[in-house]
Coordinates of C-alpha atoms and ligand atoms in Angstrom, one line a residue:
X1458 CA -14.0 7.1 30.4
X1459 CA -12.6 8.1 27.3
X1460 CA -8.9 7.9 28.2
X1461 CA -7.8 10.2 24.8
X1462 CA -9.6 12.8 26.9
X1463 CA -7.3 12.9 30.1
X1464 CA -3.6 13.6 30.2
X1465 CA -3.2 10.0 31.4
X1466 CA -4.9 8.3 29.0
X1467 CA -3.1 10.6 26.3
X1468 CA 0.2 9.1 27.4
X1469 CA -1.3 5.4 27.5
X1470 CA -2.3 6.3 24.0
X1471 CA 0.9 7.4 23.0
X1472 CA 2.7 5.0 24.4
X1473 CA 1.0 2.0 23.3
X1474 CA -0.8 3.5 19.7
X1475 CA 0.0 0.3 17.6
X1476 CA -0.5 -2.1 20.0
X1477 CA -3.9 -1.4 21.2
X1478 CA -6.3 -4.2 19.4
X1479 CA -9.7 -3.5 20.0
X1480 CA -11.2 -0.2 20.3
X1481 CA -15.0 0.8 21.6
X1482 CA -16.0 3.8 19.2
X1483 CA -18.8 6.1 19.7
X1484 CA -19.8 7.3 16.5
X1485 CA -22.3 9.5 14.8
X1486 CA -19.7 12.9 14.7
X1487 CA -17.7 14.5 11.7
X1488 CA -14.1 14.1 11.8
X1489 CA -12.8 17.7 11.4
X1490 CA -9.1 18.6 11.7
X1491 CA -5.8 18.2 10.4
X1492 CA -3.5 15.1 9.3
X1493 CA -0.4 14.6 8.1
X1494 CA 0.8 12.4 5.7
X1495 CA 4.5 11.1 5.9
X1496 CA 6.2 8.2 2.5
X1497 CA 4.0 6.1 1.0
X1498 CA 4.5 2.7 2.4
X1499 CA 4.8 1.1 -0.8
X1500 CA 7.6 2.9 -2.3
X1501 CA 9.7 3.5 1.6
X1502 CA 9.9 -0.2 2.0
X1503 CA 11.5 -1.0 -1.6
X1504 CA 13.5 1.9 -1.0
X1505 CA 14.8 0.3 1.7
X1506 CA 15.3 -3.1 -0.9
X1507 CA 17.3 -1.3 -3.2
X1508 CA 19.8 0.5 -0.5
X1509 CA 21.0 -3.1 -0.3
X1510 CA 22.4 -3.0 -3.9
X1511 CA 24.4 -0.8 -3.4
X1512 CA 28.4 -0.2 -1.6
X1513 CA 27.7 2.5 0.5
X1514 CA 25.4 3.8 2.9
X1515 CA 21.9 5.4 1.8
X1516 CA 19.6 7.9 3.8
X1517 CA 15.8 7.7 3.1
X1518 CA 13.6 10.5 4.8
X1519 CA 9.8 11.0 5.4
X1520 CA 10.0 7.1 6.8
X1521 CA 6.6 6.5 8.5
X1522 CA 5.8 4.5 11.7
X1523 CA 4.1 2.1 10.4
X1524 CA 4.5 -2.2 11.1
X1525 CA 6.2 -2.7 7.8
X1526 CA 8.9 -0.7 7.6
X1527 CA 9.8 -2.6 10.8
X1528 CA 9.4 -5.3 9.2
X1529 CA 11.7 -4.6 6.2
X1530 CA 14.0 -3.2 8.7
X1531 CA 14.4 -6.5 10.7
X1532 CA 15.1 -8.0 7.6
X1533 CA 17.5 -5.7 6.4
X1534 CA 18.9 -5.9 10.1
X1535 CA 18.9 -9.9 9.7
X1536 CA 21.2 -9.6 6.9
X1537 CA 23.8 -7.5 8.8
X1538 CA 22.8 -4.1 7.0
X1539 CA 22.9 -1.3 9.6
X1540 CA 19.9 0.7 10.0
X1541 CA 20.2 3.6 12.4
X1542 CA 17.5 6.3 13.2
X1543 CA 19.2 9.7 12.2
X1544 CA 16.1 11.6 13.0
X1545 CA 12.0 11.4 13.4
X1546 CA 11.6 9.8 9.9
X1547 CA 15.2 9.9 8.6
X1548 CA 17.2 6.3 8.6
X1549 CA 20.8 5.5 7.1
X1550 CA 21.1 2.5 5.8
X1551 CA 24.9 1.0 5.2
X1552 CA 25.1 -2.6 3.6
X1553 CA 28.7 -2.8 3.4
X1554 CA 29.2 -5.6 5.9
X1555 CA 25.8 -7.6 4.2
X1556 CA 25.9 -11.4 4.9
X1557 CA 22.9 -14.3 4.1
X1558 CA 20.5 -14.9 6.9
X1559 CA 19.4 -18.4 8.4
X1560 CA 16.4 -19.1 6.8
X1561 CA 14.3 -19.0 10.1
X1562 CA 15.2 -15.9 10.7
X1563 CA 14.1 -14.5 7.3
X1564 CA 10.7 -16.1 8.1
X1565 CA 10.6 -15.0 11.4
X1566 CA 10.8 -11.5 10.6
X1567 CA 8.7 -11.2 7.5
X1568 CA 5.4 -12.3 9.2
X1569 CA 3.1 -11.9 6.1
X1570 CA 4.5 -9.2 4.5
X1571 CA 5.3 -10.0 0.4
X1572 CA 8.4 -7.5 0.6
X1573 CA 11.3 -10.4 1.3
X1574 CA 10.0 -11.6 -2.6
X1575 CA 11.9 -8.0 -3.8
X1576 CA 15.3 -9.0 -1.8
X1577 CA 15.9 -11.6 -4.3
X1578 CA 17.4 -9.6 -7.0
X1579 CA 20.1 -7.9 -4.8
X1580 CA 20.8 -10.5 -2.5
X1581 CA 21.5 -12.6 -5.5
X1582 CA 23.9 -9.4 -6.8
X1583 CA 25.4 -9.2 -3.4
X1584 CA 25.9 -12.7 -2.0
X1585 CA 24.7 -15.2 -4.9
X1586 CA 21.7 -16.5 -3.0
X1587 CA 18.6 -15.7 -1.7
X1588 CA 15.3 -17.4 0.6
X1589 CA 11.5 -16.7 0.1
X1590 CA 10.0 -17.9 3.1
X1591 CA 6.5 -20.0 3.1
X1592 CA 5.5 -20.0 -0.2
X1593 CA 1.9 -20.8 -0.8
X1594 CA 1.3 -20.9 2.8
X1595 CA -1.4 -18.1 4.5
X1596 CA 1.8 -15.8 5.4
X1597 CA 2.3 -15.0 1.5
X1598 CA -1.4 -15.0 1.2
X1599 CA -3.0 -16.2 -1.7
X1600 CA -1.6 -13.5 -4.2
X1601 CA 1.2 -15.1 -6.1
X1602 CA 4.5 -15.0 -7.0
X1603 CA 4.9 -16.6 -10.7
X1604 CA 5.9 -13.0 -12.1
X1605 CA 8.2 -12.9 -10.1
X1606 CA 10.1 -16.3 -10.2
X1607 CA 9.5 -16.2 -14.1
X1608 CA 11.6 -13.1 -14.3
X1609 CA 14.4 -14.2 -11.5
X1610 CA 14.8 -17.2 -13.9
X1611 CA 15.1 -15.0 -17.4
X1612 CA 17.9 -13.1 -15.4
X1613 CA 19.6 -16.5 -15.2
X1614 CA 18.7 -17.2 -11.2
X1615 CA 18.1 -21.1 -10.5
X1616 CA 15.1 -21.8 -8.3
X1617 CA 14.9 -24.6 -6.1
X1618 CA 11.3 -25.1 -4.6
X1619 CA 11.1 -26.8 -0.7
X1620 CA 8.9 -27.1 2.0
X1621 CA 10.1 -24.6 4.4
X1622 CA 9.8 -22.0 0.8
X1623 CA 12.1 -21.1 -1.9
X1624 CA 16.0 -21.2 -2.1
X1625 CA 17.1 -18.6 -5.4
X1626 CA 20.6 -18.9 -6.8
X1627 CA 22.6 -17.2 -9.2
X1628 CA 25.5 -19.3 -10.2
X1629 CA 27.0 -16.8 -12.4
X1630 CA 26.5 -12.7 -12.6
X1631 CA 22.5 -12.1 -13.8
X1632 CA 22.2 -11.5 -17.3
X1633 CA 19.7 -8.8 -18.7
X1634 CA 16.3 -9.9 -19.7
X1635 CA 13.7 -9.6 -22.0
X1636 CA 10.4 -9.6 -19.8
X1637 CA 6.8 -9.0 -20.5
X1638 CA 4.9 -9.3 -17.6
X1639 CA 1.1 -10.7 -18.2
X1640 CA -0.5 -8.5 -16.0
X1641 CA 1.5 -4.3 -15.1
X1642 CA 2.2 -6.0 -11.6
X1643 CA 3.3 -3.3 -9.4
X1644 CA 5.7 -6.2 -7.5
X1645 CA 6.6 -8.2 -10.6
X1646 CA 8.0 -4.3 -12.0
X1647 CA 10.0 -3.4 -8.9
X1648 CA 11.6 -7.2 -9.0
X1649 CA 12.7 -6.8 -12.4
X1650 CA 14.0 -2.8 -11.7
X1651 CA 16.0 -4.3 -8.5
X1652 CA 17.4 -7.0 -10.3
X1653 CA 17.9 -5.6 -13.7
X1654 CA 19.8 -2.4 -12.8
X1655 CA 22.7 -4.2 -11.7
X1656 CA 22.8 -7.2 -13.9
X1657 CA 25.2 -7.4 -17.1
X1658 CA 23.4 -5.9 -20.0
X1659 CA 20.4 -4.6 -21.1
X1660 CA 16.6 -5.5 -19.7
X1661 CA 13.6 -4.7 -22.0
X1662 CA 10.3 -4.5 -19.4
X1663 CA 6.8 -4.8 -21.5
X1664 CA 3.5 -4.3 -20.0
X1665 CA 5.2 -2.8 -17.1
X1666 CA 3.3 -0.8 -14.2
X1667 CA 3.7 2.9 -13.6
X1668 CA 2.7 4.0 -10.7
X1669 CA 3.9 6.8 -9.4
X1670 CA 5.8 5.0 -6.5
X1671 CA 7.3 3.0 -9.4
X1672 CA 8.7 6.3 -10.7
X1673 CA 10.1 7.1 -7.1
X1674 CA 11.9 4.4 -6.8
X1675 CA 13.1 4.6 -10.6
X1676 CA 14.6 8.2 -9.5
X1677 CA 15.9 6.9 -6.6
X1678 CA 17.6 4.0 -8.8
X1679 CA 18.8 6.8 -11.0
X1680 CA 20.4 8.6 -8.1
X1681 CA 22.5 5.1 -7.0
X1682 CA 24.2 5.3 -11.1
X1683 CA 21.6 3.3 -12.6
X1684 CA 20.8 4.0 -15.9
X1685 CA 16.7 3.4 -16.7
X1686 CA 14.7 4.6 -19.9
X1687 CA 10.8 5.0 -19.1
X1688 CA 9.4 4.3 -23.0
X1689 CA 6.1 4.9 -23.9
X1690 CA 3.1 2.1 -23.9
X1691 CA 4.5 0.9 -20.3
X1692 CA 7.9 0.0 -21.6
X1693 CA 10.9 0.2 -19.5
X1694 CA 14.8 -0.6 -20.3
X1695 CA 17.5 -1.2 -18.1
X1696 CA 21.1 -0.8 -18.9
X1697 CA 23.0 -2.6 -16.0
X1698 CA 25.8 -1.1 -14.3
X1699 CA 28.8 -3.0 -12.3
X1700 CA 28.1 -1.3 -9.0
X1701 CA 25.9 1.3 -7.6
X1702 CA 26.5 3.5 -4.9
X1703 CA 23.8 4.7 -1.6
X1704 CA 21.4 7.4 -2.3
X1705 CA 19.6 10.3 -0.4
X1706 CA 16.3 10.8 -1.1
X1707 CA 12.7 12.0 0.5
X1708 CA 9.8 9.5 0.0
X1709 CA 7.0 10.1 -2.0
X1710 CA 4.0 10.7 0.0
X1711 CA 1.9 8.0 1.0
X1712 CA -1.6 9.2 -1.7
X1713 CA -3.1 5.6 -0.3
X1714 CA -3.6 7.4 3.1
X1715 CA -4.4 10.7 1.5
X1716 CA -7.3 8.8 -0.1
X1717 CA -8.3 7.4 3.0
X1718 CA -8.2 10.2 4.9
X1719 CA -10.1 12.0 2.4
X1720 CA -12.9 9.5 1.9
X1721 CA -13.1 9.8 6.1
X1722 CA -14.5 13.4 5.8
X1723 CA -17.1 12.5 2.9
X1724 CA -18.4 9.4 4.9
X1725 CA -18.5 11.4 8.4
X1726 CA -19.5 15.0 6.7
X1727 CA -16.7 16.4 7.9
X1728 CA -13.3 18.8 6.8
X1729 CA -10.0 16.7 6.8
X1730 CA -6.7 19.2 5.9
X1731 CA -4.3 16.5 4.6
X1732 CA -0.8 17.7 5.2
X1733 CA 1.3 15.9 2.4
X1734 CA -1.5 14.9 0.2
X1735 CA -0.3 15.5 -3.4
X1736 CA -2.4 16.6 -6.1
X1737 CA -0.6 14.8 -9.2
X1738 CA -0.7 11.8 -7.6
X1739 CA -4.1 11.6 -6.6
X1740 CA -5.5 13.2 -10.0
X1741 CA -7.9 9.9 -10.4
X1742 CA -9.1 9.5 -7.3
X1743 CA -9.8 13.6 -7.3
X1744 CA -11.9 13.1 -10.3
X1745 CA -14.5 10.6 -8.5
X1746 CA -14.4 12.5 -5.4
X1747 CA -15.3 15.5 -7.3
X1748 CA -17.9 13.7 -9.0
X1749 CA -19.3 12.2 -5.6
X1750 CA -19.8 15.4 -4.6
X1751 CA -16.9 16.4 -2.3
X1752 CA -15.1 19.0 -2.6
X1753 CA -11.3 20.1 -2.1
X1754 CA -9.1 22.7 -2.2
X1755 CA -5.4 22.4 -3.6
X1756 CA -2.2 24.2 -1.8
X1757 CA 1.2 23.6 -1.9
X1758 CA 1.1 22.2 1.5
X1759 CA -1.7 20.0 1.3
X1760 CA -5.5 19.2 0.2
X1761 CA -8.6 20.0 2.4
X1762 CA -10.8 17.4 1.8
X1763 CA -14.9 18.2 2.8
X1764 CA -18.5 16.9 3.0
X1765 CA -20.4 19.8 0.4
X1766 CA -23.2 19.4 3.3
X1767 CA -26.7 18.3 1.3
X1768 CA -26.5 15.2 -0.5
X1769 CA -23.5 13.2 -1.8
X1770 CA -23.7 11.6 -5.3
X1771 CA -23.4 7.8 -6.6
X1772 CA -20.7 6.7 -8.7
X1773 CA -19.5 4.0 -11.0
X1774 CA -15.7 2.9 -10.3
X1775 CA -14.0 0.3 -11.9
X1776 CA -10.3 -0.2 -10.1
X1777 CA -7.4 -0.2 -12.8
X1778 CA -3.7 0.2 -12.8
X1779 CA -2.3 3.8 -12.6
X1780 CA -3.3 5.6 -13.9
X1781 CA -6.5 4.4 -13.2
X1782 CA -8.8 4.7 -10.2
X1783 CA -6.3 2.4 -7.5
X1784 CA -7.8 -0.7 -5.4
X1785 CA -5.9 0.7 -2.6
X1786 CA -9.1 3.7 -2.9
X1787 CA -12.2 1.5 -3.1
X1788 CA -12.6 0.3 0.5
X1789 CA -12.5 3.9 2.4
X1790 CA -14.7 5.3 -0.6
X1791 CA -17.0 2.8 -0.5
X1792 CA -17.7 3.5 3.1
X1793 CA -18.7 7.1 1.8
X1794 CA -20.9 5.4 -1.1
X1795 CA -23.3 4.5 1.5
X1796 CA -24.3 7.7 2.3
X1797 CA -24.8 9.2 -1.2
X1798 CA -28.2 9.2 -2.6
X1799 CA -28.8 6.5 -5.7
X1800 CA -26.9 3.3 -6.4
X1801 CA -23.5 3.4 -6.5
X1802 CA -21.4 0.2 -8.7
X1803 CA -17.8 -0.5 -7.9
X1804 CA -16.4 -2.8 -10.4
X1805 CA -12.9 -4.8 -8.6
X1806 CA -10.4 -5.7 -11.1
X1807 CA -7.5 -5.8 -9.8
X1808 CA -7.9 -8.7 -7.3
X1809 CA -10.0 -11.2 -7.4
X1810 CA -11.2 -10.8 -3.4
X1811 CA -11.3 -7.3 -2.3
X1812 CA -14.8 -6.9 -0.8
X1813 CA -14.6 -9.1 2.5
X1814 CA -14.8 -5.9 4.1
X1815 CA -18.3 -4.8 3.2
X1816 CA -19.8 -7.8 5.2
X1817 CA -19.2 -5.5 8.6
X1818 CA -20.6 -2.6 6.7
X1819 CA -24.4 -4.9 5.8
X1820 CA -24.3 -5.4 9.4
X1821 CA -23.8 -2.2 10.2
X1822 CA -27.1 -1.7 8.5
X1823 CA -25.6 -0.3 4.6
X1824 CA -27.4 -2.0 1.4
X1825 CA -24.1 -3.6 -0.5
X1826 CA -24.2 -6.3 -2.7
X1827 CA -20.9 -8.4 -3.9
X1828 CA -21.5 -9.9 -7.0
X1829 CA -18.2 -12.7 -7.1
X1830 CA -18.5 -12.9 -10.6
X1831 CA -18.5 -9.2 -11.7
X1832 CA -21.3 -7.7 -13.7
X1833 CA -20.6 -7.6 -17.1
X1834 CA -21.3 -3.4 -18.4
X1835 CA -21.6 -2.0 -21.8
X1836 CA -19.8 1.3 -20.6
X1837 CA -16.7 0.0 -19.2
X1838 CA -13.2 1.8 -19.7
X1839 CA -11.1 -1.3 -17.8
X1840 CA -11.4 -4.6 -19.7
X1841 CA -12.9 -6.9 -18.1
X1842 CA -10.4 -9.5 -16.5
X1843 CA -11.2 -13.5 -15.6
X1844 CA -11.5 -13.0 -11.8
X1845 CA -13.0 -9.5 -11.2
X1846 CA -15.8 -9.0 -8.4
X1847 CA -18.4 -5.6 -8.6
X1848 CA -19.9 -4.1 -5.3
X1849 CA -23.4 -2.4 -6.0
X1850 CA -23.9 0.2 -2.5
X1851 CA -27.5 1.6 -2.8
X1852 CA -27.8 4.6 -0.4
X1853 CA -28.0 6.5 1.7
X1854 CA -28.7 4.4 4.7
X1855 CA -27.9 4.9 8.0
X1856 CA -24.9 3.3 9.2
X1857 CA -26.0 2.2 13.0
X1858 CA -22.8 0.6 15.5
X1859 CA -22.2 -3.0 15.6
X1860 CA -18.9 -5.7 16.7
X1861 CA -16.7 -5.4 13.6
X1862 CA -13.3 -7.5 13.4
X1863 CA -10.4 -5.9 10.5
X1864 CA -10.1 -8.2 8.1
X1865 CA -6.7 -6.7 6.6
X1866 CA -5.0 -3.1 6.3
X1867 CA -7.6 -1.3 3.6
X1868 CA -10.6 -3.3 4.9
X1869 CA -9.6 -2.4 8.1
X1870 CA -9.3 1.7 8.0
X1871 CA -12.6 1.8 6.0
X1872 CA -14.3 -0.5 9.4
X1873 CA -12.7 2.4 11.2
X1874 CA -14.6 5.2 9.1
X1875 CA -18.0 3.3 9.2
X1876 CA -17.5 3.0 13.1
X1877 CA -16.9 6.6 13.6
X1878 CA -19.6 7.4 10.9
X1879 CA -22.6 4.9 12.6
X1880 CA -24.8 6.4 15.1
X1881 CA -24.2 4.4 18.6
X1882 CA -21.4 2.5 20.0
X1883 CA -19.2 -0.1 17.9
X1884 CA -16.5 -2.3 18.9
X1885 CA -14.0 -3.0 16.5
X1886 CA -11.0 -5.7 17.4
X1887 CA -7.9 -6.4 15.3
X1888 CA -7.1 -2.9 14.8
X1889 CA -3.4 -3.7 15.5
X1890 CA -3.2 -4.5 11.9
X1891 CA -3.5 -1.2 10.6
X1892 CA -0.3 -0.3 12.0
X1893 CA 1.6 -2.2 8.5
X1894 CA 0.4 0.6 6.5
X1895 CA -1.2 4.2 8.7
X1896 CA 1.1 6.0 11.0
X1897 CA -0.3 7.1 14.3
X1898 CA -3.7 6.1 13.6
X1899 CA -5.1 6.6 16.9
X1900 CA -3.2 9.9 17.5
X1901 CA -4.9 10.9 14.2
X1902 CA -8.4 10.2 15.0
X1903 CA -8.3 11.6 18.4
X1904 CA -6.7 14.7 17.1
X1905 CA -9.6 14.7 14.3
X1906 CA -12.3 14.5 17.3
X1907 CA -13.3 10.8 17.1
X1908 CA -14.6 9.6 20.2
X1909 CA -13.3 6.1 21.3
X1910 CA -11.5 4.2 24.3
X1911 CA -8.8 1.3 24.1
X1912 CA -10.0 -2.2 25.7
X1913 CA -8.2 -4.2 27.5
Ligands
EPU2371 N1 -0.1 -11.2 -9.8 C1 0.1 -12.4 -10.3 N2 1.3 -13.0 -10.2 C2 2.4 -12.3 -9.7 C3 2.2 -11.0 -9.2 C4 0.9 -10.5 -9.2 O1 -0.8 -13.0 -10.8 O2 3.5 -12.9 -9.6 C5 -1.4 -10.6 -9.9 C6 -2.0 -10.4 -8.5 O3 -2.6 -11.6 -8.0 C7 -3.0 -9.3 -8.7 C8 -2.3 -8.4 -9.8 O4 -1.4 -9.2 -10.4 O5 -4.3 -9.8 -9.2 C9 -1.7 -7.1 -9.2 O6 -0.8 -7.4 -8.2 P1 0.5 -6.5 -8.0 O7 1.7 -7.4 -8.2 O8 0.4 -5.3 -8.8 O9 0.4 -6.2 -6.4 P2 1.5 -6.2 -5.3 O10 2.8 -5.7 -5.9 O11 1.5 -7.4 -4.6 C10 1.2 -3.7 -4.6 C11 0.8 -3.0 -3.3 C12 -0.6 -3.2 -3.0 C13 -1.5 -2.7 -4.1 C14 -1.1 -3.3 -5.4 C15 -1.8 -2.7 -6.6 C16 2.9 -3.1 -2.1 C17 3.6 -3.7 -0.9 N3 1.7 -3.6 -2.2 O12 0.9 -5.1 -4.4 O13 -0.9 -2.5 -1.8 O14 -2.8 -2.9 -3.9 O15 0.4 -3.2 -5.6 O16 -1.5 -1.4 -6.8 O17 3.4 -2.3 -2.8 C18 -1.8 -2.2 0.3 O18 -1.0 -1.2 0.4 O19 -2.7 -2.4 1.2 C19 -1.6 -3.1 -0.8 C20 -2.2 -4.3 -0.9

C-alpha cells in the first residue's frame, strides 16, 4: 500500500516527513505539479549567525524546515539567544542575554554541520571567546578550515588548537584586516563579513565570493548599521561600527532547490511550477537548461520548469564560483544528462570529490565515467584548478530501479530523481539526510505524483 494515497498514511507522512529513512519508489512517471520554494539554506542559517552581533532582537522570515536551521538554532539556543517561532517561517531572534556554551554542548548540537566555524567572529565581539568543535575529524568533513583561521588571526583572534577542536580568543577588540582569500570561498567571505563589520577599523576582502546569498546577507548586515562597500574585481571593504542593532528581513529564496526541482522535470519529462524560483539568481543555470533543451517560462511568481518532449541535448559544464554554473547544480542535472542524446562532460572544480553520487546512477544502468583527475580541455572558461574531477554521461540510457543509499544532501536529491525517473521499483535508504537542506521533501513529491511508500 502506498500510504501517501490514504488519509492515514497522509498523516503518518506528515507527521513523521524528515524522519522517514528509507523509502521504496516506484518509478518510470513524470513529476508534474507545483512546488514551493521557501530561504535558501545557505544564506537563512548565517542570517541567523549574524543576529548574534547584534543588541537587539532580529526577525528573519521565509525560514524553511529543513535539519539545519535546527541545527543553527540549537546552537544559537545553547548560547542563551532566544529563538521563538512568530509564525510558519518567521523567527525572532534576541541575543541580549548571550553567554559561552560548554564545549560539549556546542559539539553536540552541531552534528556535521560547518555553520559553528561562522560563530567565531561574533562570539569573539560578544563574549571574547569562541569553540570549533572536532576539527579534522569526519563531523567537519574533509573540507577545511585554514581560510578561516588565517583570517580570525589577521583580525587579531589567538587560536589554540586541542584534541576535543579549537578554542578562538580575542584578548583585545578585533582589529580590521587586510585579507585575500586564495580561493572566493563562499565560508571564508561570510567569516570575514561577520567578523569584520564590527571590528575597529577598516577590512579590505580580495578575491572575495559573490554569490548572491553573499549579497543577502551583506544587505541584511547593512540593515543592523554596518557599513560595507561591494568594489569591483571581487573586492569588498568593511568599515567597522561599535555596535549593531537586530534586523528584519525576508530570505533570499533557496535557487539550489529551484535547480533541483527543475532538473527533476527534465530527467522525469515532466512540468514542475517552482513557486519562489527567481530568475536573476538562476541566470547560469537557465542558460544550460536552455541549452539542454528544457524549457521555462518566467513570472513574477515563479518559473515553470518542462521536459520539451522529443530529445534532450548534451552539454559541457564546468562548475565555477557565481557567477558561474554552481556545484550545488551538477548532481540533479546530471541525473537529466543521462537521458539526453550524445555525450555529455561535466568538469568539477570546485571540490575535489563531488561525483560519489553517480556510482548509484551506473548501477542504475546510466553510462557515467569519473575521471579523478579531470580532463584537461582546450575550450575551457574556468581555469583549471589542482584537484578538479570531470564526469563524462553518454546517453540516453534507460535508468532501470535498483538499492541506492544517499551519500550526502546534493547526492542525495539527485538518487531521489533517478529513482523516480527508473522504470521498476528502487529502494533508497538514508533519505533522512536530505532534511539539512529540502523542506518537505516527501510532501513535495507526493504532491508532484511520485509513487513511493515509507519502510519501516
Ligand atoms: N576551502 C579551503 N579552505 C577553507 C575554505 C574553503 O581550501 O578554509 C576550499 C574548499 O575545500 C572548496 C572551496 O574552497 O574546495 C570552496 O569552498 P567554500 O568555502 O566556498 O564552501 P563552503 O562555504 O564550505 C558553501 C555552501 C556549499 C556550496 C559552497 C560553494 C553553505 C553552508 N555551504 O560551502 O553548499 O557548495 O559554498 O558554493 O553555505 C550544500 O548546500 O549542499 C553545500 C555544500
Amino acid at each position: 500500500m502506498n500510504p501517501v494515497e490514504t488519509a492515514a498514511g497522509k498523516a503518518s507522512l506528515s507527521a513523521h516527513p524528515e524522519s522517514a529513512d528509507t523509502i521504496k519508489f516506484e518509478g518510470g512517471k513524470p513529476l508534474v505539479g507545483e512546488v514551493e520554494v521557501r530561504g535558501a539554506k545557505n544564506l537563512v542559517t548565517k542570517a541567523m549567525v549574524a543576529a548574534l552581533l547584534a543588541d537587539s532582537p532580529s526577525v528573519l522570515r521565509g525560514v524553511p524546515h529543513i535539519r539545519d536551521v535546527a541545527v543553527v538554532r540549537g546552537l544559537l539556543e545553547a548560547h542563551a539567544v532566544t529563538v521563538t517561532e512568530l509564525a510558519d517561517g518567521e523567527i525572532q531572534m534576541d541575543p541580549r542575554g548571550v553567554e559561552s556554551a560548554h564545549f560539549a554542548e556546542i559539539d553536540a548540537h552541531a552534528g556535521s554541520s560547518r555553520i559553528p566555524i561562522l560563530f567565531c567572529g561574533p562570539l569573539l565581539h560578544q563574549l571574547g571567546e569562541a569553540y570549533i568543535p572536532d576539527l579534522g575529524g569526519c563531523r567537519i568533513g574533509d573540507r577545511p578550515i585554514n581560510f578561516h583561521l588565517d583570517a580570525l588571526r589577521a583580525f587579531g583572534a589567538e587560536v589554540d588548537k586541542s584534541n576535543e577542536g579549537i578554542r578562538l580568543s580575542a584578548p583585545a577588540r578585533l582589529v580590521g584586516a587586510r585579507v585575500d582569500l586564495p580561493y572566493p570561498s563562499v565560508g571564508a567571505t561570510e567569516q570575514v563579513l561577520l567578523t569584520a563589520v564590527r571590528a575597529k577599523g577598516v577590512t579590505e576582502l580580495t578575491n572575495a565570493a559573490i554569490e548572491p546569498e553573499i549579497m543577502d546577507l551583506i544587505a541584511i548586515l547593512q540593515k543592523m548599521g554596518a557599513i560595507i562597500v561591494v568594489e569591483p574585481n571581487r573586492t569588498i571593504v568593511i568599515e567597522g561600527v561599535d555596535s549593531l542593532s537586530g534586523y528584519d528581513h525576508r530570505a533570499i529564496a533557496d535557487r539550489n532547490e529551484a535547480a533541483s526541482w527543475a532538473a527533476a522535470a527534465l530527467a522525469t519529462r515532466g512540468d514542475i511550477y517552482v513557486r519562489g524560483a527567481h530568475q536573476q539568481e538562476l541566470m547560469t543555470f537557465l542558460n544550460v537548461y536552455r541549452k539542454v533543451g528544457g524549457v521555462f517560462d518566467i513570472d513574477d511568481e515563479g518559473i515553470r520548469f518542462r521536459h520539451p518532449g522529443g530529445a534532450i541535448k548534451p552539454v559541457v559544464i564546468e562548475t565555477d564560483v557565481h557567477p558561474g554554473f554552481m556545484t550545488d547544480w551538477q548532481q540533479p542535472m546530471i541525473v537529466a544528462l543521462t537521458q539526453a542524446e550524445g555525450r555529455s562532460i561535466v568538469h568539477e572544480t570546485v571540490y575535489e570529490n563531488r561525483f560519489g553520487f553517480t556510482d548509484a546512477l551506473v548501477k542504475m544502468g546510466a553510462d557515467i565515467q569519473v575521471y579523478k583527475e579531470g580532463i584537461a580541455s582546450i575550450t575551457r572558461r574556468v581555469p583549471r584548478r589542482p584537484l578538479e574531477q570531470a564526469a563524462v554521461i553518454t546517453g540516453p540510457t534507460p535508468l532501470t530501479g535498483a538499492n541506492i543509499r544517499v551519500p550526502d544532501l546534493r547526492g542525495g536529491f539527485s538518487h531521489i530523481i533517478a529513482a523516480v525517473t527508473a522504470s521498476g521499483p528502487s529502494t533508497v535508504s538514508n533519505v533522512g539526510i536530505i532534511s539539512r537542506g529540502y523542506e518537505h521533501l516527501l510532501q513535495k513529491l507526493d504532491g508532484l505524483g511520485a509513487t513511493f511508500e515509507l519502510q519501516e
